[in-house]
Amino acid sequence: MSLPDLFANRTLRMSASEIRELLKLLDQPDIISFAGGIPDPAYFPRDAFAEAMDVALSEQAAGVSLQYSTSEGYTPLRAWIAQHMAGLGVPCSPDNIMITAGSQQALDYLGKLLIDKDDTALVGWPTYLGALGAFNAYEPRFDRLDAADNRAPEEIAEAAKAAGGRVKFAYVSPDFANPTGVTLDMTERAALLARADALDCALIEDAAYQSLRYEGESLAPFLAMEIEAKGDIEACRTIYLGSFSKTLAPGLRVGWVVAAKPVISQLVLIKQAADLQTATLNQIAVAHVAQAVFDDHVATLRDVYSTRMRAMLDALEEHMPEEVQWTRPEGGMFIWVTLPRGMDGKALLERALKAKVAFVPGGAFYADGSNANTLRLNFSMVTPARIHEGVARLGQVLRAEG
Ligand code: PMP
């Protein structure tokens, strides 16, 4: 007997994330890495967290903060989130909110909630790799749904039926998506919402980067548009995922789900069975810090990251060969580069590493591994001077390719 022979079939679909494997190689200081996808630790609100932890661990408070608490999440944190959501045009009550261990946990729970084997999950082409990984464990079939795909909903539903299941949800990140940095405009949002209506499926709105806008006006979340159209969150198919990872700190693992109450009640049962609750102390600390500094802190991040984004856009303009294209995001952490057809991001990475610059090859972000001639560049972790140097190196590697 060998233990791996006993592993469940679902594990056959799990493979190490290319990004995580890569990040292991990038500790060398002379490599300029655009491969990350994480906030700059220099800007964590450390003092605010130290103060919040002190309060939470005081003699009067420790009995609560070190204790078990409810699966729904810490009530004052849910109240803060309800207010934050109202500011985004999403009137909801704390009963429409469940706290999760980051939005990654919400993706896993939604896979568990919605996917039977061979059901269809509609995703962007490309989409967030971590969402593909989370859903994959529930053995779905992936199909495409994005602004560039104009198949009739009936055709998508037929294909799902032929594969032995039905379309359960569309997963979309409307603002500064990972990996492309692209934002859907209001027409595209309305069209996708109408398609979810026509398919009668859930719409999972991943808003991980929503607060990190550097240019242009904030656009209404799907959930806000749907509440406006249908009058009440209880009539909505959108399930909104928020996270404090990109605004405050990812290490505390605090995110949230907003949805109609029956969805929240079922997710609470899933959470009870999975991990009982998100860490009480972390939720209390995040509630304190959010109340004290959220807006100011996000303003600081916008300043820092927008300078880096502009530096990268300028550097691309200066150093990329003519035939290379890239997105021009209005926020977030990423720029998506498309190389001439026939070029391969992975092969390019090997040569780029020799020139001491790194990125993530784009093929991993496609459910079918297609479009290998793409790359994801991260700008949140690199200072403007190093961005210029790194993009210059990348330009040289590309020119050497001929
Ligand atoms: N969604 C997207 C689009 C992301 O980029 C990430 C993190 N890279 C997550 C969800 C998960 O983040 P967290 O679990 O830290 O909230």
Coordinates of C-alpha atoms and ligand atoms in Angstrom, one line a residue:
M1 CA 0.0 0.0 0.0
S2 CA 1.2 3.5 -0.8
L3 CA -0.6 6.4 0.7
P4 CA -0.9 8.3 -2.5
D5 CA -2.9 5.4 -3.9
L6 CA -5.5 6.2 -1.4
F7 CA -5.9 9.8 -2.3
A8 CA -9.4 10.8 -3.6
N9 CA -9.9 11.3 -7.3
R10 CA -10.3 15.0 -6.8
T11 CA -6.7 15.3 -5.9
L12 CA -5.7 14.3 -9.4
R13 CA -6.9 17.7 -10.6
M14 CA -4.7 19.6 -8.1
S15 CA -1.3 20.7 -9.0
A16 CA 1.2 23.1 -7.4
S17 CA 0.6 26.7 -8.3
E18 CA 3.1 27.8 -10.8
I19 CA 3.3 31.1 -9.0
R20 CA 4.1 29.6 -5.7
E21 CA 6.7 27.4 -7.1
L22 CA 8.2 30.4 -8.9
L23 CA 8.2 32.6 -5.8
K24 CA 10.5 30.2 -4.1
L25 CA 13.2 31.0 -6.6
L26 CA 12.9 34.7 -6.2
D27 CA 14.6 35.4 -2.9
Q28 CA 17.8 36.5 -4.6
P29 CA 18.1 40.3 -4.2
D30 CA 19.5 40.9 -7.6
I31 CA 16.4 39.6 -9.4
I32 CA 13.8 42.3 -10.1
S33 CA 10.6 40.4 -9.6
F34 CA 7.3 41.4 -11.2
A35 CA 6.1 37.9 -10.4
G36 CA 4.5 38.6 -7.0
G37 CA 0.9 39.5 -6.5
I38 CA 1.1 40.8 -2.9
P39 CA 0.9 44.1 -1.1
D40 CA 4.1 45.9 -0.2
P41 CA 4.8 45.1 3.5
A42 CA 6.5 48.5 3.9
Y43 CA 2.9 49.9 4.0
F44 CA 1.2 47.5 6.4
P45 CA -0.6 49.6 9.1
R46 CA 1.6 48.1 11.8
D47 CA 1.1 50.7 14.5
A48 CA -2.7 50.6 14.1
F49 CA -2.6 46.8 14.4
A50 CA -0.3 46.9 17.4
E51 CA -2.7 49.2 19.2
A52 CA -5.7 47.2 18.2
M53 CA -4.1 43.9 19.4
D54 CA -3.2 45.7 22.7
V55 CA -6.8 46.7 23.2
A56 CA -8.2 43.3 22.1
L57 CA -5.8 41.5 24.5
S58 CA -6.4 43.8 27.5
E59 CA -7.7 42.1 30.7
Q60 CA -11.3 43.1 30.0
A61 CA -11.3 42.1 26.3
A62 CA -9.2 38.9 26.2
G63 CA -12.0 36.7 27.4
V64 CA -13.8 37.5 24.2
S65 CA -10.9 37.9 21.7
L66 CA -9.3 34.6 22.7
Q67 CA -12.6 32.7 22.9
Y68 CA -14.6 30.8 20.2
S69 CA -17.2 33.1 18.5
T70 CA -19.9 32.7 16.0
S71 CA -19.5 31.3 12.5
E72 CA -21.1 34.3 10.9
G73 CA -18.3 36.5 12.3
Y74 CA -17.7 39.3 14.8
T75 CA -20.8 41.5 14.9
P76 CA -19.0 45.0 15.0
L77 CA -16.9 43.9 12.0
R78 CA -20.0 42.9 10.1
A79 CA -21.6 46.2 11.0
W80 CA -18.6 48.1 9.7
I81 CA -18.7 46.1 6.4
A82 CA -22.5 46.7 6.1
Q83 CA -21.7 50.5 6.2
H84 CA -18.8 50.1 3.8
M85 CA -21.1 48.2 1.4
A86 CA -23.8 50.9 1.7
G87 CA -21.1 53.4 0.5
L88 CA -20.7 51.2 -2.6
G89 CA -24.4 51.3 -3.3
V90 CA -25.1 48.0 -1.7
P91 CA -27.7 48.4 1.1
C92 CA -27.6 45.3 3.3
S93 CA -27.8 44.2 6.9
P94 CA -25.1 42.4 8.9
D95 CA -27.3 39.3 8.4
N96 CA -26.4 39.4 4.7
I97 CA -22.7 39.1 5.6
M98 CA -20.4 36.2 6.7
I99 CA -16.8 36.7 7.6
T100 CA -14.3 34.3 5.9
A101 CA -10.6 33.5 6.2
G102 CA -9.8 35.7 3.2
S103 CA -11.8 35.6 0.0
Q104 CA -9.9 32.5 -1.0
Q105 CA -11.9 30.6 1.6
A106 CA -15.1 32.1 0.2
L107 CA -14.1 30.7 -3.2
D108 CA -13.7 27.3 -1.8
Y109 CA -17.0 27.4 0.1
L110 CA -18.8 28.6 -3.0
G111 CA -17.4 25.7 -4.9
K112 CA -18.7 23.4 -2.2
L113 CA -22.1 25.2 -2.1
L114 CA -22.7 25.2 -5.8
I115 CA -20.7 22.6 -7.8
D116 CA -21.8 19.0 -8.3
K117 CA -19.3 17.0 -10.3
D118 CA -19.5 17.9 -14.1
D119 CA -21.5 21.1 -13.4
T120 CA -20.3 24.1 -15.4
A121 CA -18.4 27.0 -13.8
L122 CA -18.1 30.0 -16.1
V123 CA -14.9 31.9 -15.7
G124 CA -13.0 34.7 -17.4
W125 CA -10.5 33.7 -20.1
P126 CA -8.0 34.4 -18.4
T127 CA -9.1 34.4 -14.8
Y128 CA -7.7 34.3 -11.2
L129 CA -5.6 31.2 -10.9
G130 CA -6.6 30.7 -7.2
A131 CA -10.3 30.6 -8.2
L132 CA -9.6 27.9 -10.8
G133 CA -7.7 26.0 -8.0
A134 CA -10.5 26.4 -5.5
F135 CA -13.3 25.4 -7.8
N136 CA -11.3 22.5 -9.3
A137 CA -11.5 20.4 -6.1
Y138 CA -15.3 20.1 -6.8
E139 CA -14.7 18.7 -10.3
P140 CA -16.5 21.2 -12.4
R141 CA -16.3 21.7 -16.1
F142 CA -14.9 25.2 -16.9
D143 CA -16.4 27.3 -19.7
R144 CA -15.8 30.8 -20.8
L145 CA -17.8 33.8 -19.8
D146 CA -16.4 37.3 -20.4
A147 CA -17.1 40.5 -22.3
A148 CA -15.3 39.1 -25.4
D149 CA -17.4 36.0 -25.7
N150 CA -20.7 36.5 -27.5
R151 CA -22.2 33.0 -27.6
A152 CA -26.0 32.9 -26.9
P153 CA -26.8 31.8 -23.4
E154 CA -28.7 28.8 -24.8
E155 CA -25.6 27.6 -26.5
I156 CA -23.7 27.8 -23.2
A157 CA -26.5 26.0 -21.3
E158 CA -26.7 23.3 -24.0
A159 CA -22.9 22.6 -23.7
A160 CA -23.2 22.4 -19.9
K161 CA -26.1 19.9 -20.3
A162 CA -24.1 17.8 -22.8
A163 CA -21.3 17.6 -20.2
G164 CA -23.6 16.1 -17.7
G165 CA -24.5 19.0 -15.5
R166 CA -25.8 22.6 -15.6
V167 CA -24.3 26.1 -15.4
K168 CA -24.1 26.9 -11.7
F169 CA -22.3 30.3 -11.7
A170 CA -20.3 32.8 -13.5
Y171 CA -17.2 34.1 -11.6
V172 CA -16.2 37.6 -12.5
S173 CA -13.8 40.2 -11.1
P174 CA -15.1 43.5 -12.4
D175 CA -12.4 45.9 -11.1
F176 CA -8.7 45.7 -12.0
A177 CA -8.9 41.9 -12.4
N178 CA -6.1 39.6 -11.5
P179 CA -4.3 38.8 -13.9
T180 CA -5.3 41.4 -16.6
G181 CA -5.8 44.6 -14.6
V182 CA -8.9 45.2 -16.8
T183 CA -12.0 46.9 -15.5
L184 CA -15.5 46.2 -17.0
D185 CA -17.3 49.3 -18.0
M186 CA -21.0 49.8 -17.1
T187 CA -22.2 48.4 -20.5
E188 CA -20.1 45.3 -20.0
R189 CA -21.4 44.9 -16.4
A190 CA -25.0 45.2 -17.5
A191 CA -24.5 42.7 -20.3
L192 CA -22.9 40.1 -18.0
L193 CA -25.6 40.5 -15.4
A194 CA -28.2 40.0 -18.2
R195 CA -26.4 36.8 -19.3
A196 CA -26.4 35.5 -15.7
D197 CA -30.1 36.3 -15.6
A198 CA -30.6 34.4 -18.9
L199 CA -28.6 31.5 -17.7
D200 CA -30.4 31.6 -14.3
C201 CA -27.1 31.0 -12.5
A202 CA -25.3 32.7 -9.6
L203 CA -22.9 35.5 -10.3
I204 CA -19.8 35.5 -8.0
E205 CA -18.4 39.0 -7.9
D206 CA -14.7 39.0 -6.7
A207 CA -14.0 42.5 -5.5
A208 CA -10.5 41.8 -4.1
Y209 CA -9.0 44.9 -5.6
Q210 CA -12.1 47.2 -5.6
S211 CA -10.7 49.8 -3.3
L212 CA -7.4 50.2 -5.2
R213 CA -8.6 52.6 -7.9
Y214 CA -6.0 55.2 -9.0
E215 CA -7.8 56.8 -11.9
G216 CA -11.3 57.4 -13.1
E217 CA -14.6 57.1 -11.2
S218 CA -15.6 54.1 -9.1
L219 CA -18.1 51.9 -10.9
A220 CA -21.1 50.2 -9.3
P221 CA -20.6 46.6 -8.2
F222 CA -22.8 44.0 -9.9
L223 CA -24.6 43.6 -6.5
A224 CA -25.4 47.3 -6.4
M225 CA -26.7 47.2 -10.0
E226 CA -28.8 44.2 -9.2
I227 CA -30.3 45.6 -6.0
E228 CA -31.2 48.7 -8.0
A229 CA -32.9 46.7 -10.6
K230 CA -34.7 44.2 -8.4
G231 CA -35.3 46.3 -5.3
D232 CA -33.9 44.0 -2.7
I233 CA -30.8 42.0 -2.0
E234 CA -33.0 39.0 -1.2
A235 CA -34.0 38.9 -4.9
C236 CA -30.3 39.0 -6.1
R237 CA -28.2 36.2 -7.7
T238 CA -24.9 38.1 -7.1
I239 CA -22.7 36.8 -4.3
Y240 CA -20.1 39.6 -3.5
L241 CA -16.7 38.7 -2.1
G242 CA -14.7 41.3 -0.3
S243 CA -11.2 41.1 1.4
F244 CA -9.0 43.1 3.7
S245 CA -5.9 41.5 2.2
K246 CA -5.1 44.2 -0.3
T247 CA -6.1 47.1 1.8
L248 CA -5.0 46.3 5.4
A249 CA -3.0 43.0 5.6
P250 CA -3.3 39.5 4.0
G251 CA -1.7 37.7 6.9
L252 CA -4.7 38.1 9.2
R253 CA -6.9 36.2 6.7
V254 CA -10.0 38.3 6.9
G255 CA -12.5 38.6 4.1
W256 CA -16.3 38.6 3.7
V257 CA -19.2 37.4 1.6
V258 CA -22.4 39.5 1.0
A259 CA -25.5 37.8 -0.4
A260 CA -29.1 37.0 0.1
K261 CA -29.8 35.4 3.5
P262 CA -30.5 31.9 2.3
V263 CA -27.0 31.9 0.7
I264 CA -25.4 33.2 3.9
S265 CA -27.3 30.6 6.1
Q266 CA -26.0 27.7 4.0
L267 CA -22.4 29.2 3.9
V268 CA -22.6 29.4 7.7
L269 CA -23.4 25.6 7.8
I270 CA -20.4 25.0 5.5
K271 CA -18.2 27.1 7.7
Q272 CA -19.3 25.4 10.9
A273 CA -18.3 22.0 9.3
A274 CA -15.1 23.3 7.9
D275 CA -13.4 25.6 10.5
L276 CA -16.1 26.7 12.9
Q277 CA -15.2 30.4 12.5
T278 CA -12.6 32.9 11.4
A279 CA -10.0 33.7 14.1
T280 CA -11.8 35.9 16.7
L281 CA -8.7 38.0 17.6
N282 CA -8.0 38.7 13.9
Q283 CA -11.6 39.8 13.3
I284 CA -11.5 42.1 16.3
A285 CA -8.2 43.6 15.3
V286 CA -9.4 44.2 11.7
A287 CA -12.6 45.8 13.0
H288 CA -10.6 48.3 15.2
V289 CA -8.1 49.1 12.4
A290 CA -10.8 49.5 9.8
Q291 CA -12.8 51.9 12.0
A292 CA -9.6 53.8 12.9
V293 CA -7.7 54.1 9.6
F294 CA -9.3 52.4 6.6
D295 CA -9.9 55.4 4.4
D296 CA -6.7 57.2 5.2
H297 CA -4.7 54.0 4.8
V298 CA -6.3 53.2 1.4
A299 CA -5.5 56.8 0.3
T300 CA -1.8 56.1 1.1
L301 CA -1.8 52.9 -0.8
R302 CA -3.4 54.5 -3.8
D303 CA -0.7 57.1 -3.8
V304 CA 2.1 54.6 -3.6
Y305 CA 0.7 52.1 -6.1
S306 CA -0.5 54.6 -8.6
T307 CA 3.0 56.0 -8.9
R308 CA 4.3 52.5 -9.5
M309 CA 1.6 51.7 -12.1
R310 CA 2.5 54.9 -14.0
A311 CA 6.2 54.0 -13.8
M312 CA 5.5 50.6 -15.3
L313 CA 3.3 52.0 -18.0
D314 CA 6.0 54.6 -18.9
A315 CA 8.7 52.0 -18.9
L316 CA 6.7 49.6 -21.1
E317 CA 6.2 52.5 -23.6
E318 CA 9.9 53.1 -23.6
H319 CA 11.3 49.6 -23.7
M320 CA 8.9 47.2 -25.3
P321 CA 9.4 46.2 -28.9
E322 CA 6.6 47.5 -31.3
E323 CA 4.7 44.2 -31.6
V324 CA 4.1 43.8 -27.8
Q325 CA 0.8 44.9 -26.3
W326 CA -0.3 45.5 -22.8
T327 CA -3.3 46.6 -20.7
R328 CA -3.7 50.1 -19.2
P329 CA -5.3 49.5 -15.8
E330 CA -7.0 52.1 -13.7
G331 CA -6.0 50.4 -10.4
G332 CA -5.1 47.1 -8.8
M333 CA -1.7 45.5 -8.9
F334 CA -1.2 44.0 -12.4
I335 CA -0.5 44.8 -16.1
W336 CA -1.1 42.1 -18.6
V337 CA 1.3 41.8 -21.6
T338 CA 0.5 40.0 -24.9
L339 CA 3.5 38.9 -26.9
P340 CA 3.4 38.2 -30.6
R341 CA 1.7 34.9 -31.5
G342 CA 3.9 31.8 -31.2
M343 CA 6.0 33.2 -28.4
D344 CA 5.9 31.3 -25.2
G345 CA 5.8 33.1 -21.8
K346 CA 7.4 30.1 -19.9
A347 CA 10.3 29.8 -22.3
L348 CA 10.8 33.6 -22.1
L349 CA 10.8 33.4 -18.3
E350 CA 13.8 31.1 -18.4
R351 CA 15.8 33.6 -20.4
A352 CA 14.4 36.5 -18.3
L353 CA 15.6 34.9 -15.1
K354 CA 19.1 34.8 -16.6
A355 CA 18.8 38.6 -17.1
K356 CA 17.6 38.9 -13.5
V357 CA 14.0 39.8 -14.1
A358 CA 10.9 37.7 -13.4
F359 CA 7.2 37.7 -14.2
V360 CA 4.4 35.1 -14.3
P361 CA 3.8 33.4 -17.6
G362 CA 0.1 33.9 -18.6
G363 CA -0.9 30.4 -19.7
A364 CA -1.6 29.3 -16.1
F365 CA -4.5 31.8 -15.9
Y366 CA -6.5 30.1 -18.6
A367 CA -8.6 27.1 -17.6
D368 CA -7.4 25.3 -20.7
G369 CA -3.8 26.5 -20.5
S370 CA -4.1 28.3 -23.9
N371 CA -2.6 31.7 -24.8
A372 CA 0.9 30.9 -23.8
N373 CA 2.0 34.2 -25.4
T374 CA 1.0 36.3 -22.4
L375 CA 2.6 37.5 -19.1
R376 CA 1.4 39.0 -15.9
L377 CA 3.5 41.9 -14.4
N378 CA 3.0 43.0 -10.8
F379 CA 3.9 46.6 -9.9
S380 CA 2.8 46.8 -6.2
M381 CA 6.0 45.3 -4.8
V382 CA 8.7 47.2 -6.8
T383 CA 9.9 50.8 -6.5
P384 CA 9.7 53.0 -9.6
A385 CA 13.5 53.0 -10.2
R386 CA 13.5 49.2 -10.1
I387 CA 10.4 49.0 -12.3
H388 CA 12.3 51.0 -15.0
E389 CA 15.4 48.8 -14.7
G390 CA 13.3 45.6 -14.7
V391 CA 11.2 46.5 -17.7
A392 CA 14.4 47.6 -19.5
R393 CA 15.9 44.2 -18.9
L394 CA 12.7 42.5 -20.1
G395 CA 12.8 44.7 -23.2
Q396 CA 16.4 43.5 -23.9
V397 CA 15.4 39.8 -23.5
L398 CA 12.5 40.3 -25.9
R399 CA 14.6 42.1 -28.5
A400 CA 17.2 39.3 -28.3
E401 CA 14.3 36.9 -29.2
G402 CA 14.2 38.8 -32.5
Ligands
PMP1 N1 -9.4 37.0 -5.5 C1 -8.4 37.5 -6.2 C2 -8.8 38.1 -7.6 C3 -7.1 37.6 -5.8 O1 -6.1 38.1 -6.5 C4 -6.8 37.0 -4.5 C5 -5.4 37.1 -3.9 N2 -4.3 37.0 -4.7 C6 -7.8 36.5 -3.8 C7 -9.1 36.5 -4.3 C8 -7.6 35.9 -2.4 O2 -7.3 36.8 -1.5 P1 -7.5 36.6 0.1 O3 -7.9 35.2 0.3 O4 -6.2 37.0 0.7 O5 -8.6 37.6 0.4

